[in-house]
């Protein structure tokens, strides 16, 4: 996958994209990330990227010209090198559709993404209307710029690309991947300060462990994000479990549920 990011602050991307899984994905050529400075696409001698809002009001607005120029230049490079195909042009904005694991999965299926990071009071409306194909928000709050939001989106997408994580299965059980939160995880020692790892996990019985984990994922989701269960893919027995637990005054500890 190739990801092109337009920003006024390219230096912000140095750390996150040169560490851990991400660096490995770049080294293995599973992803390439190009950071473009919007200022490089200006044509006046002051490299102006923003201007006052028509109609007045505090704060500056990112001008349309440099962003159109940048996207069109990147698009024509991509089409020249790799041919046509659908190319999402995503504006990060608190007004966009709310980012989720499903959207990360959807984006991970493209071979290219272009992300535009806004700043100041945002971007000229004509960028929304005539250039971008998608608008994404990472949450109902306002950041000072789209850079952190772009990092969040890119991180969530890249870890879903085939070969990026050691084991494909490790993303399937992740919270939000199958409509449930993930089950509790433990590592050694088996007893720490008197707190023991649940017996079943030490049993070596893989069927029992899988069943316990599935139940735990359901219980955890019920406790923390019950609204997710409406859309989760549960069988009849699991739906009964949810109904039983939802009507009991307190959720029982995990080992009592079988
Ligand atoms: N005035 C704009 C509004 O009310 O919609 C907010 C502008 S914000 C201060 C500056 C930039 O930060 C935005 O253009 C956008 O790129 C980015 N941004 C802020 N909050 C965001 C969020 N929740 N998700 C994605 N991007 C965000």
PDB file of N, CA and C in Angstrom, residues 1 20-32 161-165:
ATOM      1  N   UNK A   1       0.841  -1.197   0.000  1.00  0.00           N
ATOM      2  CA  UNK A   1       0.000   0.000   0.000  1.00  0.00           C
ATOM      3  C   UNK A   1       0.876   1.246   0.000  1.00  0.00           C
ATOM      4  N   UNK A  20       8.884   0.233  15.571  1.00  0.00           N
ATOM      5  CA  UNK A  20       8.147  -1.022  15.743  1.00  0.00           C
ATOM      6  C   UNK A  20       7.600  -1.619  14.459  1.00  0.00           C
ATOM      7  N   UNK A  21       6.339  -2.037  14.561  1.00  0.00           N
ATOM      8  CA  UNK A  21       5.663  -2.727  13.466  1.00  0.00           C
ATOM      9  C   UNK A  21       5.700  -1.884  12.190  1.00  0.00           C
ATOM     10  N   UNK A  22       5.556  -0.584  12.376  1.00  0.00           N
ATOM     11  CA  UNK A  22       5.478   0.294  11.223  1.00  0.00           C
ATOM     12  C   UNK A  22       6.780   0.295  10.435  1.00  0.00           C
ATOM     13  N   UNK A  23       7.891   0.433  11.161  1.00  0.00           N
ATOM     14  CA  UNK A  23       9.189   0.436  10.484  1.00  0.00           C
ATOM     15  C   UNK A  23       9.406  -0.887   9.766  1.00  0.00           C
ATOM     16  N   UNK A  24       8.991  -1.981  10.431  1.00  0.00           N
ATOM     17  CA  UNK A  24       9.158  -3.311   9.810  1.00  0.00           C
ATOM     18  C   UNK A  24       8.336  -3.400   8.523  1.00  0.00           C
ATOM     19  N   UNK A  25       7.124  -2.870   8.566  1.00  0.00           N
ATOM     20  CA  UNK A  25       6.268  -2.902   7.368  1.00  0.00           C
ATOM     21  C   UNK A  25       6.913  -2.102   6.230  1.00  0.00           C
ATOM     22  N   UNK A  26       7.544  -0.993   6.570  1.00  0.00           N
ATOM     23  CA  UNK A  26       8.223  -0.185   5.543  1.00  0.00           C
ATOM     24  C   UNK A  26       9.440  -0.952   5.021  1.00  0.00           C
ATOM     25  N   UNK A  27      10.224  -1.517   5.949  1.00  0.00           N
ATOM     26  CA  UNK A  27      11.423  -2.267   5.536  1.00  0.00           C
ATOM     27  C   UNK A  27      11.062  -3.432   4.632  1.00  0.00           C
ATOM     28  N   UNK A  28       9.944  -4.084   4.910  1.00  0.00           N
ATOM     29  CA  UNK A  28       9.522  -5.234   4.103  1.00  0.00           C
ATOM     30  C   UNK A  28       8.721  -4.811   2.868  1.00  0.00           C
ATOM     31  N   UNK A  29       8.661  -3.520   2.633  1.00  0.00           N
ATOM     32  CA  UNK A  29       7.964  -2.958   1.456  1.00  0.00           C
ATOM     33  C   UNK A  29       6.477  -3.335   1.402  1.00  0.00           C
ATOM     34  N   UNK A  30       5.892  -3.490   2.580  1.00  0.00           N
ATOM     35  CA  UNK A  30       4.455  -3.767   2.628  1.00  0.00           C
ATOM     36  C   UNK A  30       3.677  -2.449   2.557  1.00  0.00           C
ATOM     37  N   UNK A  31       4.354  -1.374   2.946  1.00  0.00           N
ATOM     38  CA  UNK A  31       3.728  -0.053   2.882  1.00  0.00           C
ATOM     39  C   UNK A  31       4.812   0.986   2.602  1.00  0.00           C
ATOM     40  N   UNK A  32       4.436   2.033   1.861  1.00  0.00           N
ATOM     41  CA  UNK A  32       5.352   3.169   1.755  1.00  0.00           C
ATOM     42  C   UNK A  32       4.547   4.419   2.074  1.00  0.00           C
ATOM     43  N   UNK A 161      -2.746  -4.851   7.184  1.00  0.00           N
ATOM     44  CA  UNK A 161      -2.243  -5.304   5.882  1.00  0.00           C
ATOM     45  C   UNK A 161      -1.623  -6.691   6.029  1.00  0.00           C
ATOM     46  N   UNK A 162      -1.875  -7.573   5.074  1.00  0.00           N
ATOM     47  CA  UNK A 162      -1.340  -8.925   5.177  1.00  0.00           C
ATOM     48  C   UNK A 162       0.185  -8.903   5.357  1.00  0.00           C
ATOM     49  N   UNK A 163       0.651  -9.669   6.331  1.00  0.00           N
ATOM     50  CA  UNK A 163       2.090  -9.803   6.549  1.00  0.00           C
ATOM     51  C   UNK A 163       2.667  -8.805   7.535  1.00  0.00           C
ATOM     52  N   UNK A 164       1.899  -7.768   7.908  1.00  0.00           N
ATOM     53  CA  UNK A 164       2.467  -6.732   8.792  1.00  0.00           C
ATOM     54  C   UNK A 164       2.620  -7.247  10.222  1.00  0.00           C
ATOM     55  N   UNK A 165       1.595  -7.921  10.733  1.00  0.00           N
ATOM     56  CA  UNK A 165       1.721  -8.509  12.071  1.00  0.00           C
ATOM     57  C   UNK A 165       2.213  -9.941  11.906  1.00  0.00           C
TER      58      UNK A 165
END
